[in-house]
């Protein structure tokens, strides 16, 4: 009897120690958010919105088959940029690579410093034929309604092109001169890999011996309801890019007559192969950039999540399970590198 009481006492004691230690870990978590520097935005908002809305209307579509590109739309888009950003086009040097990839060079006061680069792309993905009716607003309408701009490219990535040019046009007119050279680089075939755009831009600048201090590209966004346990919007900064892989599955087998179907037709066999492939998911591993993200976001989380993250050493398997449930967070922790050793 005494022995049992002793065991219960020990378990109770350990539990109390566990609670005290883990709870005090939560206390030690301090916000890592920098205090924002308020800036007065003086850009003409109405004009900026109108510019993006109009930019959406150009059907600068990247098709997998390059022969399908309608380059008159690309020509018209470039002319449109020249028209709405006159200062950019008189003050900056514009070099067109492969006719449609654009490099703007903005000379700074000290060209001996390494330049910085801002990049974006103005091509968009096609709209699947027959799905036009499913759109709340037509994909190339650029409709502005209830503080929203609709259409292909609003997020990916005409907003980048227009945003950058809008800012530079404003700064030039405001008499600003950058301290170092600034390159603005816009691709036209990013959605199909960028071989004729971004890659050619890189090669051109490499040949000229241009080395950047840093380059900012698209990626990341201000997201809501994506990070579990955080109610506020989160600014997700993309600091690396994942690769991609395409698998082509083929099968060999005999055919047959539809009056005498086999139990497993070739279609069924290949379908189960696809299902198996889909079931073989990458494991979760909270390390690297994914871990860094949560180091910064965890202090802003609701208590249960903050508790779990403050005691990551203990709860890591649970955290990974939570993050694996959503594609966006799962992508941040998928353990890709070691996966190829798996069966
Ligand atoms: Zn993009």
XYZ file of C-alpha atoms and ligand atoms in Angstrom:
344
model
C 0.000 0.000 0.000
C 2.793 2.328 0.995
C 4.727 1.397 -2.115
C 1.797 2.257 -4.373
C 1.336 5.602 -2.624
C 5.025 6.274 -3.131
C 4.779 5.528 -6.873
C 1.724 7.761 -7.227
C 3.513 10.439 -5.264
C 6.532 10.201 -7.537
C 4.414 10.331 -10.682
C 2.509 13.312 -9.272
C 5.783 15.022 -8.393
C 7.209 14.453 -11.864
C 4.005 15.724 -13.406
C 4.197 18.898 -11.342
C 7.844 19.401 -12.337
C 6.886 18.801 -15.978
C 4.106 21.366 -15.790
C 6.319 23.926 -14.037
C 9.178 23.499 -16.527
C 7.003 23.543 -19.638
C 4.886 26.443 -18.375
C 7.963 28.502 -17.525
C 9.227 27.851 -21.065
C 6.077 29.585 -22.308
C 6.844 32.541 -20.023
C 10.286 32.835 -21.588
C 8.852 33.256 -25.075
C 9.040 36.904 -26.084
C 7.727 38.474 -29.234
C 10.390 38.746 -31.914
C 8.481 41.153 -34.089
C 10.298 44.389 -34.912
C 8.327 47.524 -34.153
C 7.169 48.864 -37.497
C 8.385 52.205 -38.778
C 5.266 53.981 -39.974
C 5.698 55.494 -43.423
C 3.387 57.897 -45.100
C 2.214 56.397 -48.364
C 1.882 59.215 -50.826
C 1.523 57.243 -54.026
C -1.625 58.031 -55.999
C -3.664 54.984 -55.028
C -6.404 55.465 -57.587
C -3.885 55.625 -60.417
C -1.892 52.642 -59.104
C -5.052 50.533 -58.909
C -6.058 51.620 -62.407
C -2.610 50.693 -63.734
C -2.721 47.180 -62.282
C -6.308 46.720 -63.406
C -5.362 47.668 -66.980
C -2.235 45.501 -66.863
C -4.438 42.482 -66.093
C -6.349 42.985 -69.355
C -3.359 42.072 -71.534
C -3.458 38.354 -72.262
C 0.248 37.783 -71.787
C -0.254 34.059 -71.422
C 2.510 31.487 -71.156
C 1.564 28.244 -72.852
C 3.509 25.020 -72.460
C 3.727 24.973 -76.245
C 5.677 28.094 -77.106
C 4.074 28.265 -80.549
C 0.793 29.254 -78.876
C 2.204 32.489 -77.391
C 0.385 35.547 -78.734
C 3.250 38.025 -78.843
C 1.080 40.947 -79.944
C -0.292 40.934 -76.380
C 3.271 41.070 -75.054
C 4.164 43.922 -77.434
C 1.071 45.812 -76.361
C 1.859 45.252 -72.696
C 5.366 46.676 -73.124
C 3.945 49.710 -74.989
C 1.449 50.143 -72.164
C 4.322 50.269 -69.633
C 6.087 52.907 -71.741
C 2.917 54.968 -71.828
C 2.087 54.894 -68.101
C 5.650 55.184 -66.780
C 7.232 57.964 -68.880
C 9.896 58.919 -66.318
C 11.081 55.325 -65.973
C 11.412 55.118 -69.737
C 13.390 58.335 -70.074
C 15.628 57.971 -67.006
C 16.383 54.240 -66.990
C 18.250 52.252 -69.619
C 16.034 49.532 -71.046
C 17.516 46.442 -72.608
C 15.235 43.841 -74.151
C 16.614 40.341 -74.092
C 15.007 37.917 -76.513
C 12.676 40.812 -77.380
C 10.406 40.344 -74.373
C 12.550 39.932 -71.250
C 13.149 43.395 -69.825
C 16.170 44.717 -67.950
C 15.902 48.291 -66.701
C 19.057 49.816 -65.266
C 18.643 52.732 -62.883
C 21.992 54.395 -62.383
C 22.888 55.189 -58.797
C 25.230 57.848 -57.469
C 27.947 55.277 -56.747
C 28.209 52.600 -59.406
C 31.267 51.090 -57.728
C 28.931 49.511 -55.181
C 27.313 46.214 -56.078
C 23.850 46.867 -57.508
C 20.590 45.471 -56.194
C 18.030 43.640 -58.303
C 14.245 43.580 -58.226
C 12.567 40.960 -60.347
C 9.121 39.910 -61.397
C 7.348 38.446 -64.427
C 4.422 39.593 -66.515
C 3.259 36.332 -68.054
C 0.353 34.453 -66.527
C -0.985 30.918 -66.748
C -3.801 30.136 -69.201
C -7.421 29.779 -68.217
C -8.600 26.224 -68.688
C -11.001 26.202 -71.636
C -14.572 25.685 -70.499
C -14.014 27.029 -66.978
C -14.566 30.724 -67.802
C -18.071 30.501 -66.396
C -16.721 29.402 -63.011
C -14.911 32.695 -62.484
C -16.612 35.218 -60.256
C -15.144 37.893 -62.504
C -13.726 37.242 -65.977
C -10.012 36.374 -65.646
C -8.749 39.183 -67.865
C -11.290 41.824 -66.884
C -9.193 43.576 -64.245
C -12.482 44.318 -62.493
C -12.174 46.545 -59.445
C -14.912 45.834 -56.944
C -15.132 46.191 -53.169
C -11.454 47.103 -52.803
C -10.381 44.071 -54.804
C -8.738 43.830 -58.199
C -9.744 40.679 -60.059
C -7.927 38.624 -62.641
C -4.899 36.673 -63.720
C -1.708 38.310 -62.533
C -3.134 40.318 -59.648
C -1.043 38.166 -57.325
C 1.257 36.326 -59.682
C 2.892 38.502 -60.750
C 1.865 41.631 -62.632
C 1.441 43.139 -59.187
C 5.222 42.820 -58.915
C 5.916 44.545 -62.241
C 3.392 47.322 -61.672
C 4.326 47.703 -57.986
C 8.036 48.115 -58.746
C 7.532 50.466 -61.706
C 4.949 52.509 -59.830
C 7.440 53.019 -56.992
C 10.350 53.869 -59.294
C 8.252 56.308 -61.361
C 7.197 58.005 -58.139
C 10.742 58.189 -56.764
C 12.187 59.619 -59.992
C 9.510 62.322 -60.075
C 10.269 63.000 -56.427
C 13.929 63.673 -57.267
C 15.268 60.535 -55.602
C 18.581 59.107 -56.715
C 19.578 55.624 -55.578
C 22.926 55.245 -53.816
C 23.838 52.283 -56.009
C 22.643 50.935 -59.362
C 19.258 49.246 -59.317
C 18.244 46.651 -61.892
C 14.595 45.890 -62.574
C 14.246 42.563 -64.348
C 10.999 41.235 -65.760
C 10.598 37.827 -67.355
C 7.931 36.790 -69.853
C 7.896 32.987 -69.613
C 8.288 32.332 -65.898
C 5.217 30.145 -65.740
C 6.798 27.595 -68.074
C 10.234 27.663 -66.498
C 11.757 30.975 -67.582
C 14.295 29.482 -70.004
C 13.867 32.274 -72.537
C 13.388 35.055 -70.001
C 14.954 34.864 -66.534
C 17.698 32.494 -67.625
C 18.698 34.733 -70.537
C 18.640 37.776 -68.232
C 20.981 35.981 -65.826
C 23.354 34.985 -68.630
C 23.383 38.508 -70.060
C 24.248 40.066 -66.701
C 26.791 37.355 -65.945
C 28.549 38.125 -69.224
C 28.658 41.779 -68.226
C 30.181 40.842 -64.867
C 27.267 42.208 -62.837
C 27.236 40.908 -59.253
C 24.298 41.802 -57.066
C 24.346 42.794 -53.447
C 20.934 41.178 -53.210
C 18.041 40.280 -55.463
C 14.389 40.327 -54.483
C 11.976 38.137 -56.380
C 8.345 37.203 -55.932
C 7.462 34.590 -53.360
C 5.814 34.637 -50.016
C 2.777 36.748 -49.249
C 0.839 38.209 -46.394
C -1.362 35.301 -45.459
C -4.322 34.907 -43.159
C -5.504 31.697 -41.502
C -2.564 29.758 -42.811
C -0.396 29.490 -39.727
C -2.192 27.460 -37.067
C -2.936 29.393 -33.891
C -2.217 32.841 -35.340
C -5.142 35.192 -35.914
C -3.158 38.107 -37.279
C -1.960 38.229 -40.875
C 1.522 36.756 -41.259
C 4.074 38.121 -43.706
C 5.766 35.020 -45.049
C 9.140 35.797 -46.573
C 10.335 33.281 -49.135
C 14.086 32.802 -48.845
C 14.648 29.828 -51.092
C 12.966 28.054 -53.921
C 11.957 24.436 -54.110
C 12.641 22.390 -57.163
C 10.006 20.312 -58.849
C 9.795 16.888 -60.339
C 7.490 15.486 -62.967
C 6.835 11.762 -63.106
C 5.624 10.018 -66.219
C 4.097 6.621 -65.630
C 3.669 4.102 -68.403
C 2.498 0.538 -68.349
C 2.805 -2.450 -70.604
C 0.094 -5.024 -70.827
C -2.225 -6.802 -73.178
C -5.537 -5.368 -74.285
C -8.765 -7.293 -74.572
C -12.350 -7.094 -75.667
C -14.789 -4.945 -73.750
C -17.211 -7.877 -73.579
C -14.647 -9.823 -71.521
C -12.908 -7.306 -69.273
C -10.095 -8.475 -67.010
C -10.381 -8.029 -63.264
C -7.565 -5.524 -63.438
C -7.356 -3.579 -66.646
C -4.269 -1.591 -67.520
C -6.141 1.553 -66.535
C -6.856 0.090 -63.095
C -3.244 -1.005 -62.680
C -1.805 2.368 -63.532
C -4.420 4.079 -61.384
C -3.278 2.064 -58.370
C 0.328 3.008 -59.177
C -0.703 6.681 -59.153
C -2.553 6.185 -55.870
C 0.548 4.538 -54.355
C 2.690 7.425 -55.531
C 0.269 9.863 -53.944
C 0.304 7.919 -50.688
C 4.086 8.115 -50.521
C 4.369 11.553 -49.003
C 7.457 13.319 -47.762
C 7.920 13.181 -44.015
C 7.803 16.265 -41.839
C 10.974 17.678 -40.353
C 10.892 21.002 -38.579
C 14.352 22.290 -39.430
C 15.868 25.052 -41.538
C 13.728 27.906 -42.854
C 10.507 26.190 -41.726
C 11.786 26.098 -38.166
C 12.933 29.720 -38.362
C 9.465 30.799 -39.450
C 7.915 29.224 -36.371
C 10.565 30.634 -34.041
C 9.297 34.069 -35.043
C 5.610 33.280 -35.277
C 5.206 31.094 -32.165
C 5.239 33.993 -29.670
C 2.198 35.459 -31.447
C 0.169 32.256 -31.236
C -2.806 31.431 -29.041
C -1.862 29.823 -25.723
C -2.186 26.100 -26.583
C -0.041 26.484 -29.689
C 2.421 28.751 -27.925
C 2.753 26.119 -25.186
C 3.434 23.396 -27.717
C 6.001 25.459 -29.653
C 7.728 26.723 -26.495
C 8.367 23.087 -25.674
C 9.294 22.036 -29.164
C 11.856 19.528 -27.936
C 9.082 17.480 -26.359
C 6.254 18.134 -28.781
C 8.059 18.146 -32.123
C 6.302 15.029 -33.469
C 2.920 16.581 -32.617
C 3.889 19.906 -34.187
C 4.923 18.155 -37.371
C 1.624 16.306 -37.524
C -0.271 19.598 -37.165
C 1.793 21.299 -39.854
C 1.508 18.365 -42.239
C -2.270 18.744 -42.274
C -2.263 21.839 -44.453
C -0.512 21.920 -47.836
C 0.949 25.384 -47.225
C 2.547 24.546 -43.867
C 3.405 21.011 -44.953
C 5.424 22.420 -47.858
C 7.520 24.342 -45.354
C 8.605 21.278 -43.403
C 8.695 18.466 -45.936
C 11.908 16.581 -45.504
C 12.902 16.381 -49.116
C 16.625 15.786 -49.096
C 16.679 12.570 -47.161
C 13.550 11.177 -48.717
C 15.156 9.505 -51.710
C 16.707 6.934 -49.376
C 13.278 5.743 -48.317
C 11.822 2.588 -49.823
Zn 5.042 33.956 -60.329
